[in-house]
Amino acid sequence: MKYQTIQKSKCHCITLCRAANAITAYYDEGLKGLGISVKQFSLLLNLHHLEGASTAELADYVNLERSTVTRNLKFLLERGWVCDIAAPGKRAHCYVVTTAGQNIIAQADKIWERLQEEIQEYLGQENAARMMEIAYRLQDLQKA
């Protein structure tokens, strides 16, 4: 993504959206060589932690819309990083991470760790910790 001068906004939402887009692009650029985005990597990693899940279960676990999870699962299935182990003809799906998916997780995790360190260095340890604290607090707005 080409950098553009950002016009500052008084709106908390717009400012956070722009920051989220910038950091997402940063992680996506870092992971580009593996052919995976940070959102796809996160979904793959969470599915691995669950050791198998339906679309609905995974969507609930990661707090995303089912349509978003479905779209990203399709990509992961096409790459062979995830497979559906549900019995043929069954309406319910059960997705699991394949060996190829585990290999991508191992490779992407090393890159993700480096990107995490770079962001922490860029912001400073105290600011990075404060950013995470604020982000978690803002997520609680959904519960209100």
JSON list of N, CA and C in Angstrom, two decimals, residues 91-131:
[
{"chain": "A", "resi": 91, "resn": "ARG", "atom": "N", "xyz": [-24.40, -31.85, 6.34]},
{"chain": "A", "resi": 91, "resn": "ARG", "atom": "CA", "xyz": [-24.56, -30.41, 6.19]},
{"chain": "A", "resi": 91, "resn": "ARG", "atom": "C", "xyz": [-23.58, -29.65, 7.07]},
{"chain": "A", "resi": 92, "resn": "ALA", "atom": "N", "xyz": [-23.34, -30.17, 8.26]},
{"chain": "A", "resi": 92, "resn": "ALA", "atom": "CA", "xyz": [-22.42, -29.53, 9.20]},
{"chain": "A", "resi": 92, "resn": "ALA", "atom": "C", "xyz": [-20.97, -29.81, 8.78]},
{"chain": "A", "resi": 93, "resn": "HIS", "atom": "N", "xyz": [-20.15, -28.81, 8.87]},
{"chain": "A", "resi": 93, "resn": "HIS", "atom": "CA", "xyz": [-18.74, -28.94, 8.53]},
{"chain": "A", "resi": 93, "resn": "HIS", "atom": "C", "xyz": [-17.91, -28.95, 9.80]},
{"chain": "A", "resi": 94, "resn": "CYS", "atom": "N", "xyz": [-16.77, -29.59, 9.75]},
{"chain": "A", "resi": 94, "resn": "CYS", "atom": "CA", "xyz": [-15.79, -29.55, 10.84]},
{"chain": "A", "resi": 94, "resn": "CYS", "atom": "C", "xyz": [-14.42, -29.36, 10.20]},
{"chain": "A", "resi": 95, "resn": "TYR", "atom": "N", "xyz": [-13.91, -28.16, 10.36]},
{"chain": "A", "resi": 95, "resn": "TYR", "atom": "CA", "xyz": [-12.64, -27.80, 9.73]},
{"chain": "A", "resi": 95, "resn": "TYR", "atom": "C", "xyz": [-11.49, -28.03, 10.69]},
{"chain": "A", "resi": 96, "resn": "VAL", "atom": "N", "xyz": [-10.40, -28.54, 10.15]},
{"chain": "A", "resi": 96, "resn": "VAL", "atom": "CA", "xyz": [-9.16, -28.74, 10.91]},
{"chain": "A", "resi": 96, "resn": "VAL", "atom": "C", "xyz": [-7.98, -28.25, 10.08]},
{"chain": "A", "resi": 97, "resn": "VAL", "atom": "N", "xyz": [-6.92, -27.94, 10.77]},
{"chain": "A", "resi": 97, "resn": "VAL", "atom": "CA", "xyz": [-5.69, -27.49, 10.10]},
{"chain": "A", "resi": 97, "resn": "VAL", "atom": "C", "xyz": [-4.92, -28.72, 9.63]},
{"chain": "A", "resi": 98, "resn": "THR", "atom": "N", "xyz": [-4.48, -28.69, 8.39]},
{"chain": "A", "resi": 98, "resn": "THR", "atom": "CA", "xyz": [-3.71, -29.80, 7.82]},
{"chain": "A", "resi": 98, "resn": "THR", "atom": "C", "xyz": [-2.24, -29.67, 8.20]},
{"chain": "A", "resi": 99, "resn": "THR", "atom": "N", "xyz": [-1.45, -30.66, 7.82]},
{"chain": "A", "resi": 99, "resn": "THR", "atom": "CA", "xyz": [-0.01, -30.59, 8.04]},
{"chain": "A", "resi": 99, "resn": "THR", "atom": "C", "xyz": [0.59, -29.40, 7.30]},
{"chain": "A", "resi": 100, "resn": "ALA", "atom": "N", "xyz": [0.12, -29.18, 6.07]},
{"chain": "A", "resi": 100, "resn": "ALA", "atom": "CA", "xyz": [0.60, -28.01, 5.31]},
{"chain": "A", "resi": 100, "resn": "ALA", "atom": "C", "xyz": [0.24, -26.72, 6.04]},
{"chain": "A", "resi": 101, "resn": "GLY", "atom": "N", "xyz": [-0.95, -26.68, 6.64]},
{"chain": "A", "resi": 101, "resn": "GLY", "atom": "CA", "xyz": [-1.36, -25.51, 7.42]},
{"chain": "A", "resi": 101, "resn": "GLY", "atom": "C", "xyz": [-0.50, -25.32, 8.65]},
{"chain": "A", "resi": 102, "resn": "GLN", "atom": "N", "xyz": [-0.13, -26.41, 9.28]},
{"chain": "A", "resi": 102, "resn": "GLN", "atom": "CA", "xyz": [0.76, -26.33, 10.46]},
{"chain": "A", "resi": 102, "resn": "GLN", "atom": "C", "xyz": [2.13, -25.80, 10.05]},
{"chain": "A", "resi": 103, "resn": "ASN", "atom": "N", "xyz": [2.58, -26.19, 8.87]},
{"chain": "A", "resi": 103, "resn": "ASN", "atom": "CA", "xyz": [3.87, -25.68, 8.37]},
{"chain": "A", "resi": 103, "resn": "ASN", "atom": "C", "xyz": [3.80, -24.18, 8.11]},
{"chain": "A", "resi": 104, "resn": "ILE", "atom": "N", "xyz": [2.69, -23.70, 7.54]},
{"chain": "A", "resi": 104, "resn": "ILE", "atom": "CA", "xyz": [2.52, -22.27, 7.31]},
{"chain": "A", "resi": 104, "resn": "ILE", "atom": "C", "xyz": [2.47, -21.53, 8.64]},
{"chain": "A", "resi": 105, "resn": "ILE", "atom": "N", "xyz": [1.78, -22.11, 9.62]},
{"chain": "A", "resi": 105, "resn": "ILE", "atom": "CA", "xyz": [1.72, -21.49, 10.95]},
{"chain": "A", "resi": 105, "resn": "ILE", "atom": "C", "xyz": [3.12, -21.33, 11.50]},
{"chain": "A", "resi": 106, "resn": "ALA", "atom": "N", "xyz": [3.93, -22.36, 11.41]},
{"chain": "A", "resi": 106, "resn": "ALA", "atom": "CA", "xyz": [5.30, -22.30, 11.94]},
{"chain": "A", "resi": 106, "resn": "ALA", "atom": "C", "xyz": [6.12, -21.23, 11.24]},
{"chain": "A", "resi": 107, "resn": "GLN", "atom": "N", "xyz": [6.00, -21.13, 9.93]},
{"chain": "A", "resi": 107, "resn": "GLN", "atom": "CA", "xyz": [6.73, -20.10, 9.18]},
{"chain": "A", "resi": 107, "resn": "GLN", "atom": "C", "xyz": [6.21, -18.70, 9.47]},
{"chain": "A", "resi": 108, "resn": "ALA", "atom": "N", "xyz": [4.90, -18.56, 9.46]},
{"chain": "A", "resi": 108, "resn": "ALA", "atom": "CA", "xyz": [4.28, -17.24, 9.67]},
{"chain": "A", "resi": 108, "resn": "ALA", "atom": "C", "xyz": [4.51, -16.76, 11.10]},
{"chain": "A", "resi": 109, "resn": "ASP", "atom": "N", "xyz": [4.54, -17.67, 12.04]},
{"chain": "A", "resi": 109, "resn": "ASP", "atom": "CA", "xyz": [4.73, -17.29, 13.44]},
{"chain": "A", "resi": 109, "resn": "ASP", "atom": "C", "xyz": [6.07, -16.59, 13.65]},
{"chain": "A", "resi": 110, "resn": "LYS", "atom": "N", "xyz": [7.09, -17.06, 12.98]},
{"chain": "A", "resi": 110, "resn": "LYS", "atom": "CA", "xyz": [8.42, -16.43, 13.09]},
{"chain": "A", "resi": 110, "resn": "LYS", "atom": "C", "xyz": [8.38, -15.00, 12.54]},
{"chain": "A", "resi": 111, "resn": "ILE", "atom": "N", "xyz": [7.70, -14.83, 11.43]},
{"chain": "A", "resi": 111, "resn": "ILE", "atom": "CA", "xyz": [7.58, -13.49, 10.83]},
{"chain": "A", "resi": 111, "resn": "ILE", "atom": "C", "xyz": [6.72, -12.60, 11.72]},
{"chain": "A", "resi": 112, "resn": "TRP", "atom": "N", "xyz": [5.61, -13.16, 12.22]},
{"chain": "A", "resi": 112, "resn": "TRP", "atom": "CA", "xyz": [4.71, -12.41, 13.10]},
{"chain": "A", "resi": 112, "resn": "TRP", "atom": "C", "xyz": [5.46, -11.93, 14.35]},
{"chain": "A", "resi": 113, "resn": "GLU", "atom": "N", "xyz": [6.28, -12.79, 14.93]},
{"chain": "A", "resi": 113, "resn": "GLU", "atom": "CA", "xyz": [7.07, -12.40, 16.12]},
{"chain": "A", "resi": 113, "resn": "GLU", "atom": "C", "xyz": [7.98, -11.22, 15.80]},
{"chain": "A", "resi": 114, "resn": "ARG", "atom": "N", "xyz": [8.63, -11.26, 14.64]},
{"chain": "A", "resi": 114, "resn": "ARG", "atom": "CA", "xyz": [9.50, -10.17, 14.23]},
{"chain": "A", "resi": 114, "resn": "ARG", "atom": "C", "xyz": [8.70, -8.87, 14.05]},
{"chain": "A", "resi": 115, "resn": "LEU", "atom": "N", "xyz": [7.54, -8.98, 13.42]},
{"chain": "A", "resi": 115, "resn": "LEU", "atom": "CA", "xyz": [6.69, -7.81, 13.21]},
{"chain": "A", "resi": 115, "resn": "LEU", "atom": "C", "xyz": [6.21, -7.24, 14.55]},
{"chain": "A", "resi": 116, "resn": "GLN", "atom": "N", "xyz": [5.87, -8.12, 15.47]},
{"chain": "A", "resi": 116, "resn": "GLN", "atom": "CA", "xyz": [5.47, -7.68, 16.82]},
{"chain": "A", "resi": 116, "resn": "GLN", "atom": "C", "xyz": [6.59, -6.87, 17.47]},
{"chain": "A", "resi": 117, "resn": "GLU", "atom": "N", "xyz": [7.80, -7.39, 17.37]},
{"chain": "A", "resi": 117, "resn": "GLU", "atom": "CA", "xyz": [8.96, -6.70, 17.95]},
{"chain": "A", "resi": 117, "resn": "GLU", "atom": "C", "xyz": [9.18, -5.35, 17.29]},
{"chain": "A", "resi": 118, "resn": "GLU", "atom": "N", "xyz": [9.02, -5.30, 15.97]},
{"chain": "A", "resi": 118, "resn": "GLU", "atom": "CA", "xyz": [9.21, -4.04, 15.24]},
{"chain": "A", "resi": 118, "resn": "GLU", "atom": "C", "xyz": [8.18, -2.99, 15.68]},
{"chain": "A", "resi": 119, "resn": "ILE", "atom": "N", "xyz": [6.93, -3.41, 15.83]},
{"chain": "A", "resi": 119, "resn": "ILE", "atom": "CA", "xyz": [5.88, -2.49, 16.27]},
{"chain": "A", "resi": 119, "resn": "ILE", "atom": "C", "xyz": [6.18, -2.01, 17.69]},
{"chain": "A", "resi": 120, "resn": "GLN", "atom": "N", "xyz": [6.59, -2.91, 18.55]},
{"chain": "A", "resi": 120, "resn": "GLN", "atom": "CA", "xyz": [6.90, -2.53, 19.93]},
{"chain": "A", "resi": 120, "resn": "GLN", "atom": "C", "xyz": [8.09, -1.57, 19.97]},
{"chain": "A", "resi": 121, "resn": "GLU", "atom": "N", "xyz": [9.07, -1.83, 19.14]},
{"chain": "A", "resi": 121, "resn": "GLU", "atom": "CA", "xyz": [10.22, -0.93, 19.08]},
{"chain": "A", "resi": 121, "resn": "GLU", "atom": "C", "xyz": [9.81, 0.44, 18.53]},
{"chain": "A", "resi": 122, "resn": "TYR", "atom": "N", "xyz": [8.95, 0.44, 17.52]},
{"chain": "A", "resi": 122, "resn": "TYR", "atom": "CA", "xyz": [8.48, 1.68, 16.91]},
{"chain": "A", "resi": 122, "resn": "TYR", "atom": "C", "xyz": [7.70, 2.54, 17.92]},
{"chain": "A", "resi": 123, "resn": "LEU", "atom": "N", "xyz": [6.82, 1.89, 18.67]},
{"chain": "A", "resi": 123, "resn": "LEU", "atom": "CA", "xyz": [5.98, 2.61, 19.63]},
{"chain": "A", "resi": 123, "resn": "LEU", "atom": "C", "xyz": [6.66, 2.84, 20.98]},
{"chain": "A", "resi": 124, "resn": "GLY", "atom": "N", "xyz": [7.59, 1.97, 21.30]},
{"chain": "A", "resi": 124, "resn": "GLY", "atom": "CA", "xyz": [8.17, 1.95, 22.65]},
{"chain": "A", "resi": 124, "resn": "GLY", "atom": "C", "xyz": [7.35, 0.98, 23.49]},
{"chain": "A", "resi": 125, "resn": "GLN", "atom": "N", "xyz": [8.01, 0.30, 24.41]},
{"chain": "A", "resi": 125, "resn": "GLN", "atom": "CA", "xyz": [7.36, -0.75, 25.19]},
{"chain": "A", "resi": 125, "resn": "GLN", "atom": "C", "xyz": [6.15, -0.24, 25.97]},
{"chain": "A", "resi": 126, "resn": "GLU", "atom": "N", "xyz": [6.30, 0.91, 26.60]},
{"chain": "A", "resi": 126, "resn": "GLU", "atom": "CA", "xyz": [5.20, 1.46, 27.40]},
{"chain": "A", "resi": 126, "resn": "GLU", "atom": "C", "xyz": [4.01, 1.84, 26.53]},
{"chain": "A", "resi": 127, "resn": "ASN", "atom": "N", "xyz": [4.25, 2.49, 25.40]},
{"chain": "A", "resi": 127, "resn": "ASN", "atom": "CA", "xyz": [3.17, 2.88, 24.50]},
{"chain": "A", "resi": 127, "resn": "ASN", "atom": "C", "xyz": [2.50, 1.65, 23.88]},
{"chain": "A", "resi": 128, "resn": "ALA", "atom": "N", "xyz": [3.28, 0.64, 23.55]},
{"chain": "A", "resi": 128, "resn": "ALA", "atom": "CA", "xyz": [2.71, -0.59, 22.97]},
{"chain": "A", "resi": 128, "resn": "ALA", "atom": "C", "xyz": [1.80, -1.27, 23.99]},
{"chain": "A", "resi": 129, "resn": "ALA", "atom": "N", "xyz": [2.23, -1.33, 25.23]},
{"chain": "A", "resi": 129, "resn": "ALA", "atom": "CA", "xyz": [1.41, -1.93, 26.29]},
{"chain": "A", "resi": 129, "resn": "ALA", "atom": "C", "xyz": [0.13, -1.11, 26.50]},
{"chain": "A", "resi": 130, "resn": "ARG", "atom": "N", "xyz": [0.26, 0.19, 26.50]},
{"chain": "A", "resi": 130, "resn": "ARG", "atom": "CA", "xyz": [-0.90, 1.08, 26.67]},
{"chain": "A", "resi": 130, "resn": "ARG", "atom": "C", "xyz": [-1.87, 0.94, 25.49]},
{"chain": "A", "resi": 131, "resn": "MET", "atom": "N", "xyz": [-1.33, 0.84, 24.27]},
{"chain": "A", "resi": 131, "resn": "MET", "atom": "CA", "xyz": [-2.16, 0.65, 23.08]},
{"chain": "A", "resi": 131, "resn": "MET", "atom": "C", "xyz": [-3.01, -0.62, 23.23]}
]
